[in-house]
Every structure is written in C-alpha cells, then in structure tokens.
PDB file of C-alpha atoms in Angstrom:
ATOM      1  CA  MET S  10      32.928  -4.145  -5.709  1.00  0.00           C
ATOM      2  CA  ARG S  11      35.639  -6.142  -3.989  1.00  0.00           C
ATOM      3  CA  GLU S  12      37.710  -2.970  -3.594  1.00  0.00           C
ATOM      4  CA  VAL S  13      34.762  -1.088  -2.122  1.00  0.00           C
ATOM      5  CA  ARG S  14      33.894  -3.922   0.253  1.00  0.00           C
ATOM      6  CA  GLU S  15      37.501  -4.191   1.431  1.00  0.00           C
ATOM      7  CA  ARG S  16      38.382  -0.488   1.677  1.00  0.00           C
ATOM      8  CA  CYS S  17      35.166   1.464   2.381  1.00  0.00           C
ATOM      9  CA  VAL S  18      34.406   1.470   6.117  1.00  0.00           C
ATOM     10  CA  TRP S  19      30.679   2.000   5.508  1.00  0.00           C
ATOM     11  CA  SER S  20      30.452  -0.877   3.031  1.00  0.00           C
ATOM     12  CA  GLN S  21      32.336  -3.190   5.370  1.00  0.00           C
ATOM     13  CA  GLN S  22      29.543  -2.937   7.934  1.00  0.00           C
ATOM     14  CA  ILE S  23      26.647  -3.551   5.532  1.00  0.00           C
ATOM     15  CA  THR S  24      24.666  -6.807   5.715  1.00  0.00           C
ATOM     16  CA  HIS S  25      22.180  -8.417   3.332  1.00  0.00           C
ATOM     17  CA  ARG S  26      19.343  -7.109   5.519  1.00  0.00           C
ATOM     18  CA  ASP S  27      20.783  -3.566   5.486  1.00  0.00           C
ATOM     19  CA  LEU S  28      20.712  -3.589   1.677  1.00  0.00           C
ATOM     20  CA  VAL S  29      17.041  -4.527   1.307  1.00  0.00           C
ATOM     21  CA  PRO S  30      15.705  -0.927   1.272  1.00  0.00           C
ATOM     22  CA  TYR S  31      18.275   0.012  -1.374  1.00  0.00           C
ATOM     23  CA  LEU S  32      17.363  -3.027  -3.470  1.00  0.00           C
ATOM     24  CA  ILE S  33      13.695  -2.054  -3.361  1.00  0.00           C
ATOM     25  CA  GLU S  34      14.466   1.568  -4.216  1.00  0.00           C
ATOM     26  CA  GLU S  35      16.770   0.696  -7.106  1.00  0.00           C
ATOM     27  CA  SER S  36      14.223  -1.779  -8.490  1.00  0.00           C
ATOM     28  CA  HIS S  37      11.555   0.911  -8.501  1.00  0.00           C
ATOM     29  CA  GLU S  38      13.943   3.355 -10.159  1.00  0.00           C
ATOM     30  CA  VAL S  39      14.463   0.835 -12.975  1.00  0.00           C
ATOM     31  CA  ILE S  40      10.681   0.597 -13.349  1.00  0.00           C
ATOM     32  CA  ASP S  41      10.435   4.401 -13.489  1.00  0.00           C
ATOM     33  CA  ALA S  42      13.126   4.482 -16.180  1.00  0.00           C
ATOM     34  CA  VAL S  43      11.325   1.808 -18.224  1.00  0.00           C
ATOM     35  CA  GLU S  44       7.954   3.513 -17.934  1.00  0.00           C
ATOM     36  CA  GLY S  45       8.953   7.132 -18.409  1.00  0.00           C
ATOM     37  CA  GLY S  46      12.676   7.657 -18.608  1.00  0.00           C
ATOM     38  CA  THR S  47      15.243   7.986 -21.346  1.00  0.00           C
ATOM     39  CA  ARG S  48      17.639   5.343 -22.629  1.00  0.00           C
ATOM     40  CA  ALA S  49      20.365   7.010 -20.563  1.00  0.00           C
ATOM     41  CA  ASP S  50      18.154   6.799 -17.462  1.00  0.00           C
ATOM     42  CA  LEU S  51      17.553   3.101 -18.062  1.00  0.00           C
ATOM     43  CA  ARG S  52      21.246   2.396 -18.602  1.00  0.00           C
ATOM     44  CA  GLU S  53      22.128   4.177 -15.357  1.00  0.00           C
ATOM     45  CA  GLU S  54      19.379   2.549 -13.291  1.00  0.00           C
ATOM     46  CA  LEU S  55      20.205  -0.943 -14.567  1.00  0.00           C
ATOM     47  CA  GLY S  56      23.771  -0.292 -13.442  1.00  0.00           C
ATOM     48  CA  ASP S  57      22.564   0.740  -9.992  1.00  0.00           C
ATOM     49  CA  LEU S  58      20.463  -2.420  -9.755  1.00  0.00           C
ATOM     50  CA  LEU S  59      23.419  -4.535 -10.884  1.00  0.00           C
ATOM     51  CA  TRP S  60      25.492  -2.890  -8.133  1.00  0.00           C
ATOM     52  CA  GLN S  61      23.004  -4.255  -5.589  1.00  0.00           C
ATOM     53  CA  VAL S  62      23.468  -7.786  -6.946  1.00  0.00           C
ATOM     54  CA  LEU S  63      27.240  -7.394  -6.843  1.00  0.00           C
ATOM     55  CA  PHE S  64      27.049  -6.010  -3.306  1.00  0.00           C
ATOM     56  CA  HIS S  65      24.997  -8.970  -2.062  1.00  0.00           C
ATOM     57  CA  ALA S  66      27.407 -11.382  -3.728  1.00  0.00           C
ATOM     58  CA  ALA S  67      30.401  -9.640  -2.125  1.00  0.00           C
ATOM     59  CA  ILE S  68      28.777  -9.943   1.296  1.00  0.00           C
ATOM     60  CA  ALA S  69      27.962 -13.607   0.630  1.00  0.00           C
ATOM     61  CA  ALA S  70      31.559 -14.302  -0.385  1.00  0.00           C
ATOM     62  CA  GLN S  71      32.689 -13.372   3.130  1.00  0.00           C
ATOM     63  CA  ASP S  72      30.265 -15.705   4.897  1.00  0.00           C
ATOM     64  CA  ALA S  73      32.234 -18.055   7.129  1.00  0.00           C
ATOM     65  CA  ASP S  74      29.801 -20.987   6.905  1.00  0.00           C
ATOM     66  CA  ASP S  75      28.478 -20.967   3.337  1.00  0.00           C
ATOM     67  CA  PRO S  76      30.354 -18.542   1.081  1.00  0.00           C
ATOM     68  CA  PHE S  77      29.497 -17.946  -2.573  1.00  0.00           C
ATOM     69  CA  ASP S  78      30.498 -15.196  -4.988  1.00  0.00           C
ATOM     70  CA  ILE S  79      29.172 -13.557  -8.146  1.00  0.00           C
ATOM     71  CA  ASP S  80      30.609 -16.362 -10.288  1.00  0.00           C
ATOM     72  CA  ASP S  81      28.586 -18.885  -8.284  1.00  0.00           C
ATOM     73  CA  VAL S  82      25.475 -16.727  -8.689  1.00  0.00           C
ATOM     74  CA  ALA S  83      26.012 -16.563 -12.450  1.00  0.00           C
ATOM     75  CA  ALA S  84      26.655 -20.312 -12.679  1.00  0.00           C
ATOM     76  CA  THR S  85      23.457 -21.099 -10.762  1.00  0.00           C
ATOM     77  CA  LEU S  86      21.481 -18.756 -13.003  1.00  0.00           C
ATOM     78  CA  THR S  87      23.002 -20.275 -16.141  1.00  0.00           C
ATOM     79  CA  GLU S  88      22.089 -23.816 -15.043  1.00  0.00           C
ATOM     80  CA  LYS S  89      18.514 -22.730 -14.299  1.00  0.00           C
ATOM     81  CA  MET S  90      18.044 -20.911 -17.620  1.00  0.00           C
ATOM     82  CA  VAL S  91      19.442 -23.846 -19.605  1.00  0.00           C
ATOM     83  CA  ARG S  92      17.026 -26.176 -17.768  1.00  0.00           C
ATOM     84  CA  ARG S  93      14.071 -23.880 -18.397  1.00  0.00           C
ATOM     85  CA  HIS S  94      14.820 -23.430 -22.107  1.00  0.00           C
ATOM     86  CA  PRO S  95      14.936 -27.012 -23.429  1.00  0.00           C
ATOM     87  CA  HIS S  96      13.676 -25.671 -26.780  1.00  0.00           C
ATOM     88  CA  VAL S  97      16.900 -23.637 -27.027  1.00  0.00           C
ATOM     89  CA  PHE S  98      19.509 -25.854 -25.338  1.00  0.00           C
ATOM     90  CA  ALA S  99      18.028 -29.340 -25.896  1.00  0.00           C
ATOM     91  CA  ASP S 100      15.741 -31.180 -28.310  1.00  0.00           C
ATOM     92  CA  GLU S 101      12.341 -29.812 -27.292  1.00  0.00           C
ATOM     93  CA  VAL S 102      10.362 -27.714 -29.775  1.00  0.00           C
ATOM     94  CA  ALA S 103       8.487 -24.486 -29.094  1.00  0.00           C
ATOM     95  CA  THR S 104       7.202 -22.398 -31.988  1.00  0.00           C
ATOM     96  CA  THR S 105       4.822 -20.153 -30.029  1.00  0.00           C
ATOM     97  CA  PRO S 106       5.137 -18.194 -26.780  1.00  0.00           C
ATOM     98  CA  GLU S 107       2.484 -20.488 -25.277  1.00  0.00           C
ATOM     99  CA  GLU S 108       4.613 -23.569 -26.028  1.00  0.00           C
ATOM    100  CA  VAL S 109       7.629 -21.867 -24.449  1.00  0.00           C
ATOM    101  CA  LEU S 110       5.545 -21.297 -21.315  1.00  0.00           C
ATOM    102  CA  VAL S 111       4.628 -24.989 -21.184  1.00  0.00           C
ATOM    103  CA  HIS S 112       8.330 -25.945 -21.138  1.00  0.00           C
ATOM    104  CA  TRP S 113       9.133 -23.218 -18.618  1.00  0.00           C
ATOM    105  CA  ASN S 114       6.361 -24.279 -16.226  1.00  0.00           C
ATOM    106  CA  ALA S 115       7.256 -27.970 -16.527  1.00  0.00           C
ATOM    107  CA  ALA S 116      10.896 -27.251 -15.694  1.00  0.00           C
ATOM    108  CA  LYS S 117       9.914 -24.987 -12.834  1.00  0.00           C
ATOM    109  CA  ALA S 118       7.526 -27.601 -11.407  1.00  0.00           C
ATOM    110  CA  ALA S 119      10.287 -30.223 -11.515  1.00  0.00           C
ATOM    111  CA  GLU S 120      12.611 -27.869  -9.623  1.00  0.00           C
ATOM    112  CA  LYS S 121      10.032 -27.158  -6.935  1.00  0.00           C
ATOM    113  CA  ARG S 122       8.879 -30.720  -6.197  1.00  0.00           C
ATOM    114  CA  THR S 123       9.030 -30.117  -2.447  1.00  0.00           C
ATOM    115  CA  ARG S 124       6.325 -27.460  -2.612  1.00  0.00           C
ATOM    116  CA  ARG S 125       3.021 -28.584  -1.190  1.00  0.00           C
ATOM    117  CA  SER S 126       0.831 -25.670  -2.234  1.00  0.00           C
ATOM    118  CA  VAL S 127       0.459 -23.510  -5.331  1.00  0.00           C
ATOM    119  CA  LEU S 128       1.001 -20.601  -2.928  1.00  0.00           C
ATOM    120  CA  ASP S 129       4.467 -21.754  -1.866  1.00  0.00           C
ATOM    121  CA  GLY S 130       7.276 -19.564  -3.108  1.00  0.00           C
ATOM    122  CA  ILE S 131       5.278 -16.346  -3.449  1.00  0.00           C
ATOM    123  CA  PRO S 132       7.278 -13.536  -1.799  1.00  0.00           C
ATOM    124  CA  ARG S 133       5.042 -11.990   0.853  1.00  0.00           C
ATOM    125  CA  ALA S 134       6.967  -8.697   0.796  1.00  0.00           C
ATOM    126  CA  MET S 135       5.585  -7.854  -2.650  1.00  0.00           C
ATOM    127  CA  PRO S 136       3.361  -4.753  -2.849  1.00  0.00           C
ATOM    128  CA  ALA S 137      -0.271  -5.709  -2.220  1.00  0.00           C
ATOM    129  CA  LEU S 138      -1.453  -5.287  -5.815  1.00  0.00           C
ATOM    130  CA  ALA S 139       1.403  -7.336  -7.276  1.00  0.00           C
ATOM    131  CA  LEU S 140       0.883  -9.929  -4.558  1.00  0.00           C
ATOM    132  CA  ALA S 141      -2.838 -10.025  -5.325  1.00  0.00           C
ATOM    133  CA  GLN S 142      -2.217 -10.634  -9.018  1.00  0.00           C
ATOM    134  CA  LYS S 143       0.174 -13.477  -8.191  1.00  0.00           C
ATOM    135  CA  ILE S 144      -2.122 -15.120  -5.628  1.00  0.00           C
ATOM    136  CA  VAL S 145      -5.235 -14.801  -7.817  1.00  0.00           C
ATOM    137  CA  GLY S 146      -3.322 -16.507 -10.642  1.00  0.00           C
ATOM    138  CA  ARG S 147      -2.162 -19.327  -8.386  1.00  0.00           C
ATOM    139  CA  ALA S 148      -5.646 -19.653  -6.852  1.00  0.00           C
ATOM    140  CA  ALA S 149      -7.103 -20.231 -10.311  1.00  0.00           C
ATOM    141  CA  GLY S 150      -4.635 -23.104 -10.699  1.00  0.00           C
ATOM    142  CA  ALA S 151      -6.145 -24.642  -7.572  1.00  0.00           C
ATOM    143  CA  GLY S 152      -9.686 -24.125  -8.873  1.00  0.00           C
ATOM    144  CA  VAL S 153     -10.483 -21.192  -6.566  1.00  0.00           C
ATOM    145  CA  ASP S 154     -12.046 -18.025  -7.983  1.00  0.00           C
ATOM    146  CA  GLY S 155     -10.080 -15.125  -6.574  1.00  0.00           C
ATOM    147  CA  ALA S 156     -12.629 -12.499  -7.589  1.00  0.00           C
ATOM    148  CA  GLY S 157     -14.861 -13.149  -4.597  1.00  0.00           C
ATOM    149  CA  THR S 158     -18.590 -12.559  -4.399  1.00  0.00           C
ATOM    150  CA  ASP S 159     -18.350  -8.762  -4.222  1.00  0.00           C
ATOM    151  CA  ALA S 160     -16.369  -8.240  -7.408  1.00  0.00           C
ATOM    152  CA  ALA S 161     -17.178  -4.986  -9.195  1.00  0.00           C
ATOM    153  CA  THR S 162     -20.082  -5.355 -11.604  1.00  0.00           C
ATOM    154  CA  ALA S 163     -18.638  -2.898 -14.145  1.00  0.00           C
ATOM    155  CA  ARG S 164     -15.720  -4.716 -15.718  1.00  0.00           C
ATOM    156  CA  PRO S 165     -12.951  -2.412 -17.047  1.00  0.00           C
ATOM    157  CA  ALA S 166     -12.384  -2.808 -20.783  1.00  0.00           C
ATOM    158  CA  SER S 167      -8.736  -1.689 -20.789  1.00  0.00           C
ATOM    159  CA  GLU S 168      -5.746  -1.138 -18.519  1.00  0.00           C
ATOM    160  CA  ALA S 169      -6.557   2.569 -18.505  1.00  0.00           C
ATOM    161  CA  GLU S 170     -10.086   1.861 -17.244  1.00  0.00           C
ATOM    162  CA  LEU S 171      -8.659  -0.566 -14.704  1.00  0.00           C
ATOM    163  CA  GLY S 172      -6.379   2.214 -13.461  1.00  0.00           C
ATOM    164  CA  ASP S 173      -9.373   4.517 -13.128  1.00  0.00           C
ATOM    165  CA  ALA S 174     -11.308   1.872 -11.197  1.00  0.00           C
ATOM    166  CA  LEU S 175      -8.411   1.174  -8.835  1.00  0.00           C
ATOM    167  CA  LEU S 176      -7.852   4.881  -8.242  1.00  0.00           C
ATOM    168  CA  GLY S 177     -11.560   5.265  -7.533  1.00  0.00           C
ATOM    169  CA  LEU S 178     -11.424   2.502  -4.927  1.00  0.00           C
ATOM    170  CA  VAL S 179      -8.399   4.117  -3.278  1.00  0.00           C
ATOM    171  CA  ALA S 180     -10.309   7.415  -3.170  1.00  0.00           C
ATOM    172  CA  VAL S 181     -13.234   5.639  -1.473  1.00  0.00           C
ATOM    173  CA  ALA S 182     -10.845   4.088   1.066  1.00  0.00           C
ATOM    174  CA  ARG S 183      -9.329   7.487   1.820  1.00  0.00           C
ATOM    175  CA  ALA S 184     -12.730   9.104   2.224  1.00  0.00           C
ATOM    176  CA  GLU S 185     -13.853   6.348   4.614  1.00  0.00           C
ATOM    177  CA  GLY S 186     -10.603   6.349   6.580  1.00  0.00           C
ATOM    178  CA  TRP S 187      -9.775   2.805   5.463  1.00  0.00           C
ATOM    179  CA  ASP S 188      -6.287   1.482   4.723  1.00  0.00           C
ATOM    180  CA  ALA S 189      -6.461   0.191   1.131  1.00  0.00           C
ATOM    181  CA  GLU S 190      -3.183  -1.732   1.410  1.00  0.00           C
ATOM    182  CA  ARG S 191      -4.255  -3.449   4.623  1.00  0.00           C
ATOM    183  CA  ALA S 192      -7.715  -4.206   3.249  1.00  0.00           C
ATOM    184  CA  LEU S 193      -6.262  -5.975   0.232  1.00  0.00           C
ATOM    185  CA  ARG S 194      -3.694  -7.898   2.276  1.00  0.00           C
ATOM    186  CA  GLU S 195      -6.391  -9.075   4.690  1.00  0.00           C
ATOM    187  CA  ARG S 196      -8.574 -10.213   1.778  1.00  0.00           C
ATOM    188  CA  LEU S 197      -5.565 -12.035   0.331  1.00  0.00           C
ATOM    189  CA  ARG S 198      -5.067 -13.904   3.605  1.00  0.00           C
ATOM    190  CA  ALA S 199      -8.669 -15.094   3.377  1.00  0.00           C
ATOM    191  CA  LEU S 200      -8.136 -16.142  -0.250  1.00  0.00           C
ATOM    192  CA  GLU S 201      -5.012 -18.081   0.745  1.00  0.00           C
ATOM    193  CA  GLU S 202      -7.072 -19.952   3.340  1.00  0.00           C
ATOM    194  CA  GLU S 203      -9.631 -20.809   0.644  1.00  0.00           C
ATOM    195  CA  VAL S 204      -6.854 -22.144  -1.608  1.00  0.00           C
ATOM    196  CA  ARG S 205      -5.292 -24.246   1.133  1.00  0.00           C
ATOM    197  CA  GLU S 206      -8.706 -25.689   2.052  1.00  0.00           C
ATOM    198  CA  ALA S 207      -9.335 -26.562  -1.613  1.00  0.00           C
ATOM    199  CA  GLU S 208      -5.914 -28.221  -1.846  1.00  0.00           C
ATOM    200  CA  SER S 209      -6.511 -30.277   1.283  1.00  0.00           C
ATOM    201  CA  GLY S 210      -9.934 -31.353   0.023  1.00  0.00           C
ATOM    202  CA  SER S 211     -11.757 -29.953   3.053  1.00  0.00           C
TER     203      SER S 211
END
C-alpha cells in the first residue's frame, strides 16, 4: 500500500472522501460473497475490503496535523477489544452469549460517557432499513415503541415472511409513486424526535 500510495499518480490524489463509494461497494461485495458466493469469492472480497482499510490508513499517515498509520489503527482496535472482553482478558465471567453482551454493553457505555442520547453514534449514512433497525432498537432502550400506531396487523412469522411483507410494501410504494426509502427516513426522523422528547422528559 505504501508503494502504491507513493508511486501511483492516481492513488496519490485520492482522499478519504474519494474512497467512500469504494468502501461502500466493497462492503456490499463482501455481503454478497457471504450470502451467496464461494469460499474463494469471500477470500477475495475480504482482501478488497482490507485494501480499503489500508488505503485509508496510508492517507491518514500523510496528514500533516494528525497523522496515524495502520499500526496505530490496529493498536486502537486491540485496546478496544481487550476492554470489551473482560471475560477473556480480565477476571470477569461470561458463560452465555447474553452475559458476554452485558460486559460488551457496559464497556461500550463507559467509553461513550459523553453521549447524551441513545441515538448518538448511529451513522446516518446507513441504508434506511438498517438504520431503522438500529433506531428502533435504541428507541426501545429509551422506552419508546418504534412500531408506531399503524404497524401491520399481520405479523410475519419468519424472516422469509418478513421479506415478503417488505417486498409487498415496496410494490405498493412503486404503484403509488411513493419513494419507499424517503418514506422510511422521514418516519425515522419523527421517531428520533419522539426519543429525544422522552429523554428530555417533555
């Protein structure tokens, strides 16, 4: 990566922002490989995703004000994972996945003490459905029901049925000329307001 950054004229001009579309694409290609590819596909796509991490670190290493490199990235990650696994690296005990999650969430909460809302830290660039799942989960933690009053009466009994229901709603949106992505994002903004009002006690 250092050689490419130093000797490839295209790579020399690339910024963190320029890489974002490639990072998104490579992430989705990893997902495709996991969900329907071969082991060889997965190995290749993980390599492509790793290249994006290395590329960002190489760009960061050349920052005049606050440089860091891949070793710094790895060290930061190592410190975080040690902190979040006290049942592995310290004296805490966790014999079930649920107990592991308790330790993980406690460590994460301690790291994020400056956050004022359960919604803080959620990346807004996530696709609407993934964002919705994250916000609904956080809303529940604040005592707000994310389902809303118009939730579908027929509750899917499996992921396959959920997929059918979602596809059906997208088909309705298309037939009506509605933007399904925008509709969900606008509803999420309203849900966020409900959460923030609940947190402020108003």
